[in-house]
Short mmCIF file of C-alpha atoms in Angstrom, two decimals:
data_model
loop_
_atom_site.label_atom_id
_atom_site.label_comp_id
_atom_site.label_asym_id
_atom_site.label_seq_id
_atom_site.Cartn_x
_atom_site.Cartn_y
_atom_site.Cartn_z
CA MET A 1161 86.11 62.64 91.28
CA ASN A 1162 84.80 63.54 94.73
CA LEU A 1163 87.83 64.48 96.76
CA ASN A 1164 85.91 64.46 100.00
CA THR A 1165 85.95 60.65 99.98
CA ASN A 1166 89.77 60.60 100.17
CA HIS A 1167 90.61 63.58 102.35
CA SER A 1168 88.99 65.07 105.42
CA PRO A 1169 86.97 68.29 104.97
CA LYS A 1170 88.95 69.85 107.84
CA TYR A 1171 92.19 69.45 105.93
CA GLU A 1172 90.67 70.82 102.74
CA THR A 1173 89.25 73.94 104.36
CA SER A 1174 92.61 74.77 105.94
CA LEU A 1175 94.05 75.42 102.47
CA ASN A 1176 93.55 78.54 100.36
CA PRO A 1177 92.32 78.06 96.76
CA LEU A 1178 95.79 78.13 95.20
CA ASP A 1179 97.13 75.53 97.64
CA ARG A 1180 94.05 73.35 97.12
CA ILE A 1181 94.61 73.42 93.36
CA ARG A 1182 98.29 72.49 93.77
CA PHE A 1183 97.49 69.71 96.25
CA TYR A 1184 94.65 68.11 94.30
CA THR A 1185 95.84 68.61 90.69
CA PRO A 1186 97.22 65.04 90.34
CA GLN A 1187 93.77 63.64 91.20
CA LEU A 1188 91.71 65.87 88.92
CA SER A 1189 90.30 65.15 85.49
CA LYS A 1190 92.03 66.47 82.38
CA THR A 1191 89.48 69.28 82.06
CA HIS A 1192 89.83 70.27 85.70
CA LYS A 1193 93.62 70.23 85.44
CA LYS A 1194 93.32 72.68 82.57
CA ILE A 1195 91.23 75.05 84.70
CA GLY A 1196 93.59 74.67 87.64
CA ARG A 1197 96.68 75.45 85.55
CA PHE A 1198 95.04 78.58 84.15
CA ILE A 1199 94.14 79.87 87.62
CA LEU A 1200 97.61 79.17 89.02
CA GLU A 1201 99.30 80.93 86.11
CA ASN A 1202 96.82 83.84 85.90
CA TYR A 1203 95.21 84.11 89.32
CA GLU A 1204 95.35 87.92 89.42
CA LYS A 1205 93.28 87.95 86.23
CA ALA A 1206 91.16 84.89 87.06
CA THR A 1207 90.02 86.44 90.34
CA PHE A 1208 87.86 88.95 88.47
CA LEU A 1209 86.36 86.55 85.92
CA THR A 1210 82.83 85.20 86.17
CA SER A 1211 82.45 81.45 85.81
CA ALA A 1212 81.28 82.00 82.23
CA LYS A 1213 84.28 84.15 81.31
CA LEU A 1214 86.71 81.78 83.04
CA SER A 1215 85.28 78.88 81.05
CA GLN A 1216 85.87 80.83 77.82
CA GLN A 1217 89.46 81.57 78.79
CA CYS A 1218 90.09 77.91 79.55
CA GLY A 1219 88.19 76.56 76.55
CA VAL A 1220 85.84 74.46 78.70
CA SER A 1221 82.17 74.56 79.63
CA GLU A 1222 80.87 76.76 82.43
CA SER A 1223 79.52 73.69 84.21
CA SER A 1224 83.08 72.29 84.24
CA VAL A 1225 84.26 75.41 86.07
CA ILE A 1226 81.50 75.05 88.66
CA ARG A 1227 82.24 71.32 89.12
CA PHE A 1228 85.93 72.20 89.49
CA SER A 1229 85.19 74.51 92.43
CA THR A 1230 82.99 71.90 94.14
CA ALA A 1231 85.69 69.25 93.57
CA LEU A 1232 87.99 71.46 95.65
CA GLY A 1233 85.48 71.45 98.51
CA TYR A 1234 83.73 74.77 97.86
CA SER A 1235 79.97 75.22 97.83
CA GLY A 1236 80.27 76.77 94.38
CA TYR A 1237 82.28 79.06 92.15
CA SER A 1238 81.32 82.20 94.11
CA GLU A 1239 82.87 80.90 97.33
CA MET A 1240 86.10 79.93 95.58
CA GLN A 1241 86.25 83.32 93.85
CA ARG A 1242 85.79 85.17 97.15
CA GLU A 1243 88.72 83.29 98.66
CA LEU A 1244 90.86 84.02 95.61
CA GLN A 1245 89.98 87.69 96.01
CA GLU A 1246 91.00 87.54 99.65
CA ILE A 1247 94.47 86.33 98.63
CA LEU A 1248 94.75 89.05 96.02
CA LYS A 1249 93.56 91.73 98.42
CA ARG A 1250 96.43 90.93 100.78
CA ARG A 1251 99.10 90.73 98.08
CA LEU A 1252 98.36 93.62 95.73
CA SER A 1253 100.08 96.94 96.26
CA LEU A 1254 98.01 100.13 95.90
CA SER A 1255 99.69 100.91 92.57
CA GLN A 1256 98.79 97.43 91.27
CA ARG A 1257 95.17 97.95 92.32
CA LEU A 1258 95.04 101.24 90.43
CA GLU A 1259 96.53 99.54 87.36
CA LEU A 1260 93.84 96.84 87.50
CA THR A 1261 91.13 99.51 87.67
CA THR A 1262 92.46 101.39 84.65
CA GLU A 1263 93.13 98.21 82.65
CA SER A 1264 89.60 96.88 83.11
CA ASN A 1265 87.84 100.21 82.41
CA SER A 1266 88.24 102.33 79.29
CA ASP A 1267 87.27 105.76 80.63
CA SER A 1268 86.09 107.73 83.66
CA ASN A 1269 82.43 106.87 83.11
CA SER A 1270 83.11 103.13 82.98
CA ILE A 1271 85.18 103.44 86.18
CA MET A 1272 82.27 105.28 87.82
CA HIS A 1273 79.77 102.59 86.87
CA SER A 1274 82.14 99.75 87.80
CA VAL A 1275 82.98 101.14 91.25
CA MET A 1276 79.36 102.01 92.05
CA MET A 1277 78.16 98.56 91.03
CA GLN A 1278 80.85 96.99 93.20
CA ASN A 1279 79.67 99.13 96.11
CA ILE A 1280 76.06 98.12 95.54
CA ASN A 1281 77.11 94.47 95.55
CA SER A 1282 79.21 95.02 98.70
CA ILE A 1283 76.23 96.50 100.57
CA ARG A 1284 74.00 93.66 99.37
CA GLU A 1285 76.54 91.02 100.49
CA THR A 1286 76.94 92.75 103.85
CA MET A 1287 73.18 92.94 104.39
CA MET A 1288 72.71 89.25 103.54
CA ASN A 1289 75.61 87.98 105.66
CA LEU A 1290 75.67 90.31 108.68
CA ASP A 1291 74.77 88.24 111.73
CA GLU A 1292 71.60 89.67 113.27
CA GLY A 1293 72.45 88.39 116.74
CA SER A 1294 75.85 90.07 116.63
CA PHE A 1295 74.29 93.29 115.38
CA GLN A 1296 71.78 93.31 118.24
CA SER A 1297 74.55 92.59 120.77
CA ALA A 1298 76.53 95.54 119.41
CA VAL A 1299 73.47 97.80 119.70
CA GLU A 1300 72.92 96.78 123.33
CA LEU A 1301 76.57 97.35 124.27
CA LEU A 1302 76.74 100.74 122.56
CA SER A 1303 73.42 101.78 124.08
CA HIS A 1304 73.97 100.79 127.69
CA ALA A 1305 77.73 100.82 128.41
CA ASP A 1306 78.85 103.53 130.84
CA ARG A 1307 81.28 104.86 128.22
CA VAL A 1308 81.93 104.07 124.57
CA PHE A 1309 85.53 104.13 123.37
CA LEU A 1310 85.96 104.29 119.59
CA TYR A 1311 89.30 103.54 117.92
CA GLY A 1312 90.54 103.69 114.33
CA GLN A 1313 93.42 105.04 112.31
CA ARG A 1314 93.91 106.50 108.83
CA SER A 1315 90.82 105.86 106.67
CA SER A 1316 89.21 103.94 109.53
CA TYR A 1317 89.45 107.05 111.68
CA ALA A 1318 87.13 108.86 109.25
CA LEU A 1319 84.55 106.18 109.98
CA ILE A 1320 85.22 106.30 113.72
CA TYR A 1321 84.84 110.08 113.72
CA PHE A 1322 81.52 109.86 111.85
CA LEU A 1323 80.24 107.23 114.29
CA GLY A 1324 81.42 109.17 117.32
CA LEU A 1325 80.07 112.51 116.11
CA GLU A 1326 76.54 111.22 115.60
CA LEU A 1327 76.57 108.86 118.58
CA ARG A 1328 77.26 111.89 120.80
CA TRP A 1329 74.00 113.38 119.57
CA ILE A 1330 72.01 110.60 121.26
CA ARG A 1331 74.13 109.49 124.25
CA ASP A 1332 76.79 110.80 126.64
CA ASN A 1333 80.32 109.57 127.35
CA VAL A 1334 81.63 108.80 123.87
CA VAL A 1335 85.44 108.86 123.54
CA ILE A 1336 87.01 109.05 120.06
CA ILE A 1337 90.64 107.91 119.79
CA ASN A 1338 92.94 108.34 116.78
CA GLY A 1339 96.14 106.76 118.09
CA HIS A 1340 97.86 109.95 119.23
CA ALA A 1341 99.64 109.54 122.55
CA GLN A 1342 97.45 112.02 124.40
CA GLU A 1343 94.30 110.31 123.10
CA LEU A 1344 95.56 106.79 123.92
CA ASP A 1345 95.98 107.92 127.53
CA ALA A 1346 92.17 107.77 127.82
CA LEU A 1347 92.36 103.98 127.60
CA SER A 1348 94.06 103.86 131.00
CA THR A 1349 90.66 104.60 132.58
CA ILE A 1350 88.60 102.03 130.65
CA THR A 1351 86.66 99.56 132.83
CA LYS A 1352 84.49 96.47 132.41
CA SER A 1353 81.37 98.65 132.42
CA ASP A 1354 82.59 100.38 129.23
CA VAL A 1355 82.85 99.10 125.66
CA LEU A 1356 85.55 99.49 123.01
CA LEU A 1357 84.71 99.52 119.30
CA ALA A 1358 87.53 99.32 116.75
CA ILE A 1359 87.46 99.45 112.95
CA SER A 1360 90.21 98.03 110.74
CA LEU A 1361 90.49 97.20 107.04
CA PRO A 1362 93.31 95.72 104.95
CA ARG A 1363 96.08 96.43 105.26
CA TYR A 1364 95.36 96.05 108.97
CA LEU A 1365 97.37 98.34 111.24
CA LYS A 1366 99.08 96.54 114.12
CA ALA A 1367 98.25 99.43 116.45
CA THR A 1368 94.52 98.76 116.08
CA THR A 1369 94.99 95.08 116.90
CA LYS A 1370 97.06 96.01 119.96
CA VAL A 1371 94.35 98.36 121.23
CA ILE A 1372 91.52 95.84 120.97
CA GLN A 1373 93.79 93.15 122.45
CA PHE A 1374 94.52 95.50 125.36
CA ALA A 1375 90.81 95.79 126.12
CA TRP A 1376 90.11 92.09 125.55
CA GLU A 1377 92.81 90.99 127.99
CA ARG A 1378 91.21 93.21 130.65
CA GLU A 1379 87.81 91.53 130.06
CA ILE A 1380 86.30 94.70 128.62
CA PRO A 1381 83.53 94.16 126.03
CA THR A 1382 84.90 94.73 122.53
CA ILE A 1383 83.28 95.23 119.13
CA ALA A 1384 85.22 94.80 115.89
CA ILE A 1385 83.97 96.15 112.57
CA THR A 1386 86.14 94.58 109.90
CA ASP A 1387 85.94 92.68 106.62
CA THR A 1388 86.56 88.95 107.15
CA LYS A 1389 86.84 86.24 109.80
CA THR A 1390 90.59 86.17 109.14
CA SER A 1391 91.00 89.79 110.25
CA PRO A 1392 93.51 90.07 113.14
CA LEU A 1393 90.84 91.85 115.22
CA ILE A 1394 88.51 88.83 115.35
CA PRO A 1395 90.31 86.87 118.12
CA TYR A 1396 89.90 89.84 120.46
CA ALA A 1397 86.29 90.74 119.63
CA SER A 1398 83.38 89.97 121.95
CA VAL A 1399 81.17 90.94 119.01
CA SER A 1400 82.27 91.07 115.37
CA LEU A 1401 80.43 92.80 112.52
CA LEU A 1402 81.72 91.80 109.09
CA ALA A 1403 81.23 94.18 106.18
CA ASN A 1404 82.08 93.05 102.66
CA SER A 1405 84.78 95.36 101.29
CA ASP A 1406 85.79 93.45 98.13
CA ILE A 1407 86.59 96.29 95.79
CA TYR A 1408 89.93 96.46 94.07
CA SER A 1409 90.84 100.11 93.83
CA TYR A 1410 93.76 101.92 95.40
CA SER A 1411 91.33 103.51 97.89
CA ASP A 1412 89.65 101.66 100.74
CA ASN A 1413 86.04 100.64 100.27
CA ILE A 1414 84.31 102.30 103.22
CA VAL A 1415 80.78 102.22 101.78
CA PRO A 1416 79.52 98.95 103.37
CA ILE A 1417 81.04 99.89 106.72
CA ALA A 1418 79.47 103.36 106.56
CA SER A 1419 76.13 101.64 105.88
CA THR A 1420 76.66 99.33 108.86
CA ILE A 1421 77.49 102.31 111.08
CA THR A 1422 74.37 104.17 109.92
CA ALA A 1423 72.26 101.12 110.76
CA LEU A 1424 73.89 100.93 114.21
CA LEU A 1425 73.21 104.62 114.90
CA ASN A 1426 69.54 104.33 114.02
CA ALA A 1427 69.12 101.12 116.02
CA ILE A 1428 70.84 102.69 119.05
CA GLY A 1429 68.61 105.75 118.73
CA ALA A 1430 65.53 103.53 118.77
CA ALA A 1431 66.86 101.45 121.68
CA THR A 1432 67.59 104.48 123.88
CA GLN A 1433 64.31 106.38 123.49
CA PRO A 1434 63.11 108.68 125.01
CA THR A 1435 66.60 109.79 126.08
CA SER A 1436 67.88 109.87 122.50
CA ASN A 1437 64.93 112.05 121.39
CA GLU A 1438 65.48 114.45 124.28
CA MET A 1439 69.19 114.79 123.47
CA LEU A 1440 68.48 115.35 119.78
CA ALA A 1441 65.96 118.08 120.66
CA LYS A 1442 68.55 119.86 122.82
CA ASN A 1443 71.14 119.63 120.05
CA GLU A 1444 68.69 120.99 117.51
CA GLN A 1445 67.98 123.97 119.77
CA LEU A 1446 71.72 124.62 120.04
CA TRP A 1447 72.26 124.38 116.27
CA LYS A 1448 69.31 126.69 115.65
CA SER A 1449 70.69 129.33 118.03
CA PHE A 1450 73.92 129.37 116.01
CA ASP A 1451 72.04 129.37 112.67
#
């Protein structure tokens, strides 16, 4: 049954996968109801299953699983699975994530291969989905703004520090902020000729949202590097760069964001030549004098 003939697409897309299943179950076929019940009762497990493995668990064909996802208004099983993972990412505690990692992998080597493959997939997804226009806008802002303010906390600060350290090699007036009171004071001088870049990952810290909101409300250009369109930073971002971070370990997945930052740095270096080359040469002379 094609549900789109009875309900508006707008209403469907406003529901997460679990709510869609609950809402549409009475209208589904017997086979689809079976799949829906399994997901509702085992969604933490179902989130990690391929369409083939989910079909085996439900005792149905793989094509039935794919038709089930399209009946709910998704383009395919992959889109539905990503949205299920988004729900899980917000609900799982760090200890639960670690338990899932150890349950699904038998030893250290299998964990190594699993995590590295997930990172490879995250980089691939980020590369395929990163908006090129947004990336270019970010490069232009970071290249030509009078000053660049960079903000992040906890694991995001490690990324901010890396970006700020290497950005200072190729341009002046880069301010790195970690949320300490004395560092936040620097924001009092920010103007419309500057740019603020903030990084935040689940679980999103309210302080980061407040900082980018502060800049946005003062009509200062803002760049958000985050994971999804539902991130609380998005409403306050002039430019948003989304990096796929779907990896379910107790530690944050910083690999796709680090790759995005590295791409930004190289693009900014190219955009600001010959100044960037001159600054790098001066830095290299300094480093050489100190061995």
